[in-house]
Structure formats: C-alpha cells, structure tokens
PDB file of C-alpha atoms in Angstrom:
ATOM      1  CA  UNK P  28      42.796 -94.541 -18.676  1.00  0.00           C
ATOM      2  CA  UNK P  29      39.170 -94.522 -17.535  1.00  0.00           C
ATOM      3  CA  UNK P  30      37.776 -91.124 -16.619  1.00  0.00           C
ATOM      4  CA  UNK P  31      34.397 -89.696 -15.642  1.00  0.00           C
ATOM      5  CA  UNK P  32      34.866 -86.996 -18.281  1.00  0.00           C
ATOM      6  CA  UNK P  33      36.985 -86.404 -21.379  1.00  0.00           C
ATOM      7  CA  UNK P  34      40.439 -85.314 -20.173  1.00  0.00           C
ATOM      8  CA  UNK P  35      41.983 -84.866 -23.628  1.00  0.00           C
ATOM      9  CA  UNK P  36      45.677 -85.679 -24.042  1.00  0.00           C
ATOM     10  CA  UNK P  37      47.116 -83.345 -21.399  1.00  0.00           C
ATOM     11  CA  UNK P  38      44.650 -84.408 -18.711  1.00  0.00           C
ATOM     12  CA  UNK P  39      45.069 -88.107 -19.527  1.00  0.00           C
ATOM     13  CA  UNK P  40      48.857 -87.849 -19.346  1.00  0.00           C
ATOM     14  CA  UNK P  41      48.624 -86.028 -15.996  1.00  0.00           C
ATOM     15  CA  UNK P  42      46.187 -88.641 -14.647  1.00  0.00           C
ATOM     16  CA  UNK P  43      48.497 -91.458 -15.756  1.00  0.00           C
ATOM     17  CA  UNK P  44      51.502 -89.813 -14.094  1.00  0.00           C
ATOM     18  CA  UNK P  45      49.553 -89.290 -10.858  1.00  0.00           C
ATOM     19  CA  UNK P  46      48.598 -92.982 -10.857  1.00  0.00           C
ATOM     20  CA  UNK P  47      52.197 -94.001 -11.510  1.00  0.00           C
ATOM     21  CA  UNK P  48      53.399 -91.743  -8.669  1.00  0.00           C
ATOM     22  CA  UNK P  49      50.834 -93.193  -6.270  1.00  0.00           C
ATOM     23  CA  UNK P  50      51.515 -96.858  -7.072  1.00  0.00           C
ATOM     24  CA  UNK P  51      55.155 -96.823  -8.229  1.00  0.00           C
ATOM     25  CA  UNK P  52      56.827 -93.872  -6.456  1.00  0.00           C
ATOM     26  CA  UNK P  53      60.349 -94.896  -7.466  1.00  0.00           C
ATOM     27  CA  UNK P  54      59.746 -94.503 -11.222  1.00  0.00           C
ATOM     28  CA  UNK P  55      62.451 -92.263 -12.710  1.00  0.00           C
ATOM     29  CA  UNK P  56      61.776 -92.479 -16.450  1.00  0.00           C
ATOM     30  CA  UNK P  57      58.691 -92.610 -18.637  1.00  0.00           C
ATOM     31  CA  UNK P  58      58.168 -93.481 -22.254  1.00  0.00           C
ATOM     32  CA  UNK P  59      55.427 -91.433 -23.876  1.00  0.00           C
ATOM     33  CA  UNK P  60      54.247 -93.518 -26.815  1.00  0.00           C
ATOM     34  CA  UNK P  61      51.473 -92.669 -29.224  1.00  0.00           C
ATOM     35  CA  UNK P  62      49.256 -95.476 -30.453  1.00  0.00           C
ATOM     36  CA  UNK P  63      49.712 -94.533 -34.112  1.00  0.00           C
ATOM     37  CA  UNK P  64      53.531 -94.409 -34.190  1.00  0.00           C
ATOM     38  CA  UNK P  65      55.766 -97.462 -34.317  1.00  0.00           C
ATOM     39  CA  UNK P  66      59.504 -97.868 -33.860  1.00  0.00           C
ATOM     40  CA  UNK P  67      61.410 -98.579 -37.076  1.00  0.00           C
ATOM     41  CA  UNK P  68      64.737 -99.444 -35.469  1.00  0.00           C
ATOM     42  CA  UNK P  69      66.058-100.966 -32.276  1.00  0.00           C
ATOM     43  CA  UNK P  70      66.342 -98.375 -29.508  1.00  0.00           C
ATOM     44  CA  UNK P  71      69.267 -98.564 -27.107  1.00  0.00           C
ATOM     45  CA  UNK P  72      67.168 -98.073 -23.957  1.00  0.00           C
ATOM     46  CA  UNK P  73      69.981 -99.018 -21.594  1.00  0.00           C
ATOM     47  CA  UNK P  74      72.293 -96.400 -23.094  1.00  0.00           C
ATOM     48  CA  UNK P  75      69.567 -93.738 -22.993  1.00  0.00           C
ATOM     49  CA  UNK P  76      68.846 -94.267 -19.314  1.00  0.00           C
ATOM     50  CA  UNK P  77      72.579 -94.287 -18.594  1.00  0.00           C
ATOM     51  CA  UNK P  78      73.163 -91.011 -20.462  1.00  0.00           C
ATOM     52  CA  UNK P  79      70.218 -89.376 -18.669  1.00  0.00           C
ATOM     53  CA  UNK P  80      71.624 -90.554 -15.335  1.00  0.00           C
ATOM     54  CA  UNK P  81      74.948 -88.893 -16.151  1.00  0.00           C
ATOM     55  CA  UNK P  82      73.634 -85.721 -17.853  1.00  0.00           C
ATOM     56  CA  UNK P  83      71.146 -83.750 -15.769  1.00  0.00           C
ATOM     57  CA  UNK P  84      70.569 -81.385 -18.700  1.00  0.00           C
ATOM     58  CA  UNK P  85      68.807 -84.133 -20.695  1.00  0.00           C
ATOM     59  CA  UNK P  86      65.131 -84.196 -19.695  1.00  0.00           C
ATOM     60  CA  UNK P  87      63.392 -85.288 -22.879  1.00  0.00           C
ATOM     61  CA  UNK P  88      64.644 -87.507 -25.734  1.00  0.00           C
ATOM     62  CA  UNK P  89      62.409 -87.476 -28.781  1.00  0.00           C
ATOM     63  CA  UNK P  90      62.523 -90.232 -31.358  1.00  0.00           C
ATOM     64  CA  UNK P  91      62.469 -88.528 -34.778  1.00  0.00           C
ATOM     65  CA  UNK P  92      60.235 -89.616 -37.642  1.00  0.00           C
ATOM     66  CA  UNK P  93      62.401 -87.848 -40.217  1.00  0.00           C
ATOM     67  CA  UNK P  94      66.094 -88.366 -40.999  1.00  0.00           C
ATOM     68  CA  UNK P  95      68.192 -86.520 -38.426  1.00  0.00           C
ATOM     69  CA  UNK P  96      70.416 -84.950 -41.111  1.00  0.00           C
ATOM     70  CA  UNK P  97      67.425 -82.901 -42.229  1.00  0.00           C
ATOM     71  CA  UNK P  98      67.305 -81.234 -38.803  1.00  0.00           C
ATOM     72  CA  UNK P  99      71.056 -80.569 -38.753  1.00  0.00           C
ATOM     73  CA  UNK P 100      71.019 -79.003 -42.222  1.00  0.00           C
ATOM     74  CA  UNK P 101      68.124 -76.736 -41.277  1.00  0.00           C
ATOM     75  CA  UNK P 102      70.065 -75.521 -38.224  1.00  0.00           C
ATOM     76  CA  UNK P 103      67.297 -76.832 -35.965  1.00  0.00           C
ATOM     77  CA  UNK P 104      69.678 -78.680 -33.675  1.00  0.00           C
ATOM     78  CA  UNK P 105      70.688 -75.936 -31.343  1.00  0.00           C
ATOM     79  CA  UNK P 106      69.227 -74.391 -28.244  1.00  0.00           C
ATOM     80  CA  UNK P 107      71.286 -71.701 -26.595  1.00  0.00           C
ATOM     81  CA  UNK P 108      74.494 -73.244 -25.293  1.00  0.00           C
ATOM     82  CA  UNK P 109      72.985 -76.708 -24.776  1.00  0.00           C
ATOM     83  CA  UNK P 110      75.693 -79.224 -25.642  1.00  0.00           C
ATOM     84  CA  UNK P 111      75.529 -82.160 -28.005  1.00  0.00           C
ATOM     85  CA  UNK P 112      75.674 -85.159 -25.652  1.00  0.00           C
ATOM     86  CA  UNK P 113      77.812 -88.093 -26.730  1.00  0.00           C
ATOM     87  CA  UNK P 114      77.316 -91.544 -25.288  1.00  0.00           C
ATOM     88  CA  UNK P 115      78.257 -95.145 -25.967  1.00  0.00           C
ATOM     89  CA  UNK P 116      75.874 -97.642 -27.460  1.00  0.00           C
ATOM     90  CA  UNK P 117      75.383-100.774 -25.353  1.00  0.00           C
ATOM     91  CA  UNK P 118      74.221-102.851 -28.292  1.00  0.00           C
ATOM     92  CA  UNK P 119      77.560-103.465 -30.035  1.00  0.00           C
ATOM     93  CA  UNK P 120      77.706-104.554 -33.644  1.00  0.00           C
ATOM     94  CA  UNK P 121      78.614-108.044 -34.837  1.00  0.00           C
ATOM     95  CA  UNK P 122      82.072-108.191 -36.346  1.00  0.00           C
ATOM     96  CA  UNK P 123      82.392-108.743 -40.067  1.00  0.00           C
ATOM     97  CA  UNK P 124      82.366-112.399 -41.061  1.00  0.00           C
ATOM     98  CA  UNK P 125      85.835-113.831 -40.659  1.00  0.00           C
ATOM     99  CA  UNK P 126      87.530-116.472 -42.750  1.00  0.00           C
ATOM    100  CA  UNK P 127      85.465-119.418 -43.956  1.00  0.00           C
ATOM    101  CA  UNK P 128      85.061-122.009 -41.221  1.00  0.00           C
ATOM    102  CA  UNK P 129      85.882-119.644 -38.322  1.00  0.00           C
ATOM    103  CA  UNK P 130      83.131-119.250 -35.715  1.00  0.00           C
ATOM    104  CA  UNK P 131      82.626-115.529 -35.211  1.00  0.00           C
ATOM    105  CA  UNK P 132      79.339-115.638 -33.277  1.00  0.00           C
ATOM    106  CA  UNK P 133      80.633-114.048 -30.077  1.00  0.00           C
ATOM    107  CA  UNK P 134      82.943-111.462 -31.580  1.00  0.00           C
ATOM    108  CA  UNK P 135      81.805-107.851 -31.517  1.00  0.00           C
ATOM    109  CA  UNK P 136      83.351-104.609 -32.586  1.00  0.00           C
ATOM    110  CA  UNK P 137      83.536-101.543 -30.381  1.00  0.00           C
ATOM    111  CA  UNK P 138      80.173 -99.947 -29.736  1.00  0.00           C
ATOM    112  CA  UNK P 139      79.666 -96.752 -31.703  1.00  0.00           C
ATOM    113  CA  UNK P 140      79.602 -93.300 -30.131  1.00  0.00           C
ATOM    114  CA  UNK P 141      76.069 -91.912 -30.420  1.00  0.00           C
ATOM    115  CA  UNK P 142      74.841 -88.354 -30.074  1.00  0.00           C
ATOM    116  CA  UNK P 143      71.802 -86.699 -28.577  1.00  0.00           C
ATOM    117  CA  UNK P 144      71.198 -83.432 -30.386  1.00  0.00           C
ATOM    118  CA  UNK P 145      69.817 -80.433 -28.470  1.00  0.00           C
ATOM    119  CA  UNK P 146      66.725 -79.044 -30.123  1.00  0.00           C
ATOM    120  CA  UNK P 147      64.380 -76.122 -29.623  1.00  0.00           C
ATOM    121  CA  UNK P 148      61.514 -78.281 -30.911  1.00  0.00           C
ATOM    122  CA  UNK P 149      59.028 -79.946 -28.578  1.00  0.00           C
ATOM    123  CA  UNK P 150      56.836 -82.722 -29.959  1.00  0.00           C
ATOM    124  CA  UNK P 151      54.381 -85.206 -28.503  1.00  0.00           C
ATOM    125  CA  UNK P 152      55.799 -87.866 -30.815  1.00  0.00           C
ATOM    126  CA  UNK P 153      57.258 -90.870 -28.997  1.00  0.00           C
ATOM    127  CA  UNK P 154      59.789 -89.789 -26.395  1.00  0.00           C
ATOM    128  CA  UNK P 155      61.568 -90.764 -23.185  1.00  0.00           C
ATOM    129  CA  UNK P 156      61.422 -88.308 -20.286  1.00  0.00           C
ATOM    130  CA  UNK P 157      62.665 -87.758 -16.786  1.00  0.00           C
ATOM    131  CA  UNK P 158      59.460 -88.642 -14.903  1.00  0.00           C
ATOM    132  CA  UNK P 159      59.406 -85.945 -12.189  1.00  0.00           C
ATOM    133  CA  UNK P 160      60.520 -83.241 -14.621  1.00  0.00           C
ATOM    134  CA  UNK P 161      57.746 -84.155 -17.058  1.00  0.00           C
ATOM    135  CA  UNK P 162      55.130 -84.349 -14.321  1.00  0.00           C
ATOM    136  CA  UNK P 163      56.051 -80.838 -13.116  1.00  0.00           C
ATOM    137  CA  UNK P 164      56.156 -79.546 -16.703  1.00  0.00           C
ATOM    138  CA  UNK P 165      52.722 -80.930 -17.635  1.00  0.00           C
ATOM    139  CA  UNK P 166      51.200 -79.774 -14.327  1.00  0.00           C
ATOM    140  CA  UNK P 167      52.512 -76.252 -14.984  1.00  0.00           C
ATOM    141  CA  UNK P 168      50.311 -76.030 -18.074  1.00  0.00           C
ATOM    142  CA  UNK P 169      47.330 -75.502 -15.730  1.00  0.00           C
ATOM    143  CA  UNK P 170      44.763 -76.088 -18.501  1.00  0.00           C
ATOM    144  CA  UNK P 171      45.267 -79.743 -19.453  1.00  0.00           C
ATOM    145  CA  UNK P 172      42.296 -80.445 -21.716  1.00  0.00           C
ATOM    146  CA  UNK P 173      44.352 -80.032 -24.881  1.00  0.00           C
ATOM    147  CA  UNK P 174      47.461 -81.324 -26.592  1.00  0.00           C
ATOM    148  CA  UNK P 175      50.531 -80.153 -24.629  1.00  0.00           C
ATOM    149  CA  UNK P 176      52.533 -79.521 -27.817  1.00  0.00           C
ATOM    150  CA  UNK P 177      51.669 -75.882 -28.496  1.00  0.00           C
ATOM    151  CA  UNK P 178      52.298 -74.394 -25.026  1.00  0.00           C
ATOM    152  CA  UNK P 179      55.420 -76.543 -24.528  1.00  0.00           C
ATOM    153  CA  UNK P 180      56.763 -75.421 -27.913  1.00  0.00           C
ATOM    154  CA  UNK P 181      56.263 -71.799 -26.864  1.00  0.00           C
ATOM    155  CA  UNK P 182      58.138 -72.478 -23.599  1.00  0.00           C
ATOM    156  CA  UNK P 183      60.922 -74.240 -25.512  1.00  0.00           C
ATOM    157  CA  UNK P 184      61.319 -71.280 -27.904  1.00  0.00           C
ATOM    158  CA  UNK P 185      61.482 -68.807 -25.021  1.00  0.00           C
ATOM    159  CA  UNK P 186      63.944 -70.982 -23.116  1.00  0.00           C
ATOM    160  CA  UNK P 187      66.283 -71.280 -26.094  1.00  0.00           C
ATOM    161  CA  UNK P 188      66.103 -67.540 -26.798  1.00  0.00           C
ATOM    162  CA  UNK P 189      67.127 -66.825 -23.179  1.00  0.00           C
ATOM    163  CA  UNK P 190      69.747 -69.612 -23.155  1.00  0.00           C
ATOM    164  CA  UNK P 191      67.647 -71.495 -20.579  1.00  0.00           C
ATOM    165  CA  UNK P 192      66.912 -74.709 -22.489  1.00  0.00           C
ATOM    166  CA  UNK P 193      64.264 -77.147 -21.284  1.00  0.00           C
ATOM    167  CA  UNK P 194      66.534 -80.119 -21.930  1.00  0.00           C
ATOM    168  CA  UNK P 195      64.929 -81.290 -25.194  1.00  0.00           C
ATOM    169  CA  UNK P 196      67.077 -83.640 -27.257  1.00  0.00           C
ATOM    170  CA  UNK P 197      66.710 -85.710 -30.418  1.00  0.00           C
ATOM    171  CA  UNK P 198      67.734 -89.350 -30.653  1.00  0.00           C
ATOM    172  CA  UNK P 199      70.597 -89.850 -33.113  1.00  0.00           C
ATOM    173  CA  UNK P 200      68.567 -91.349 -35.976  1.00  0.00           C
ATOM    174  CA  UNK P 201      65.121 -91.567 -37.506  1.00  0.00           C
ATOM    175  CA  UNK P 202      63.392 -94.190 -35.411  1.00  0.00           C
ATOM    176  CA  UNK P 203      59.598 -93.898 -35.647  1.00  0.00           C
ATOM    177  CA  UNK P 204      56.995 -93.834 -38.394  1.00  0.00           C
ATOM    178  CA  UNK P 205      53.314 -92.964 -38.435  1.00  0.00           C
ATOM    179  CA  UNK P 206      51.079 -95.956 -39.156  1.00  0.00           C
ATOM    180  CA  UNK P 207      49.497 -94.268 -42.171  1.00  0.00           C
ATOM    181  CA  UNK P 208      52.870 -93.154 -43.529  1.00  0.00           C
ATOM    182  CA  UNK P 209      52.160 -89.487 -42.773  1.00  0.00           C
ATOM    183  CA  UNK P 210      55.311 -87.356 -43.056  1.00  0.00           C
ATOM    184  CA  UNK P 211      57.434 -90.263 -44.121  1.00  0.00           C
ATOM    185  CA  UNK P 212      57.582 -93.294 -46.356  1.00  0.00           C
ATOM    186  CA  UNK P 213      54.335 -95.143 -46.931  1.00  0.00           C
ATOM    187  CA  UNK P 214      53.613 -98.203 -44.892  1.00  0.00           C
ATOM    188  CA  UNK P 215      53.344-101.329 -47.058  1.00  0.00           C
ATOM    189  CA  UNK P 216      49.839-102.727 -47.306  1.00  0.00           C
ATOM    190  CA  UNK P 217      48.517-106.039 -48.457  1.00  0.00           C
ATOM    191  CA  UNK P 218      45.465-106.576 -50.613  1.00  0.00           C
TER     192      UNK P 218
END
C-alpha cells in the first residue's frame, strides 16, 4: 500500500482496513496473509466463514505452521472457559475406490467434524479475522508503527487470565510453511 512515510506493519494494516471500509463497507471477513508464508493444504474457507457466522466468540482463526498436536500436548490450547468449536467440513472426501469397473466419481463420504482450538497465543502468521473486530483491535493499539504481535499477545494473556478471551482460535491442522523453511520442514530447492 503506497504511503508518504513508512507505516510499518501495524500502520499498513490499519491503512488497508480503512481503504477496505471506505470502498467495500460490507466486508465482514479479512484474510491477513504474509508474503513469506504459503498454504500447505487446502483450507475449507466456506466452513470457516460459516462457523464464524454461527459462533460470535470466534474472532481470529490462525493457520498453524507446526503440527496442532504439539500445541495440545503443551497445554497451549486453552483460554479461560473458551470452548473448542466443532464444525463440519464442506469439502467432503472421495469414497474409497469401489469394485473394479464401478464408476465412483460422484460418491463422497460424510464430511469430517473439524475443530477450532481456543488459544491464548496471538500471531501475525496467516489468519482469518472478523473484519470490524480486527479493525477495532488494531486501532486500539494507538502506536501502529510496529508489529502488532507483542501488544496483542499481552492483551491475549491478560484476557485468558481473567477468563475474557479475545476469541483467538487455531485451525485444526498445520496448514502454512515459511518460504525458507524456518520453524518447519525445509522447502525443496532445485539447483
């Protein structure tokens, strides 16, 4: 986003949201995507929007870059009384191949039940947010010429300690990777 001065991440995000509000006032959701992270799996966007429509407590869904089991084992998937939110996938899985010669192309099995895990951890890694909630949250930082991660993590910790969660949730599986392989498996390169 062009700017007369360096706005850093927080200021650039706020400027982008102000532009979106001015030109597209009906926007309800926003994907915050970093240029150096890519998705490693298909994301069920339809199901995510549906679950956020039905669950007002979900404000922020982060796409993890580490296996989700690691978070569960460390006890990092809890924030006060925030519930685990279950929802149905809209993608459906192809049924197992039937007998030889039987066309199974249109057969699907029941969509799996997925879970959004409450978390006390805020991250700027790729995430989906409730637009107005995020705009108010970023604006409340006051000083925007920085990464929002540190102050938002402090707010998240305080909210969880007081059983007033911010609505931070983790997607059900590892789904992003850093382009240089940082904090995950290395990205294949060609010579």
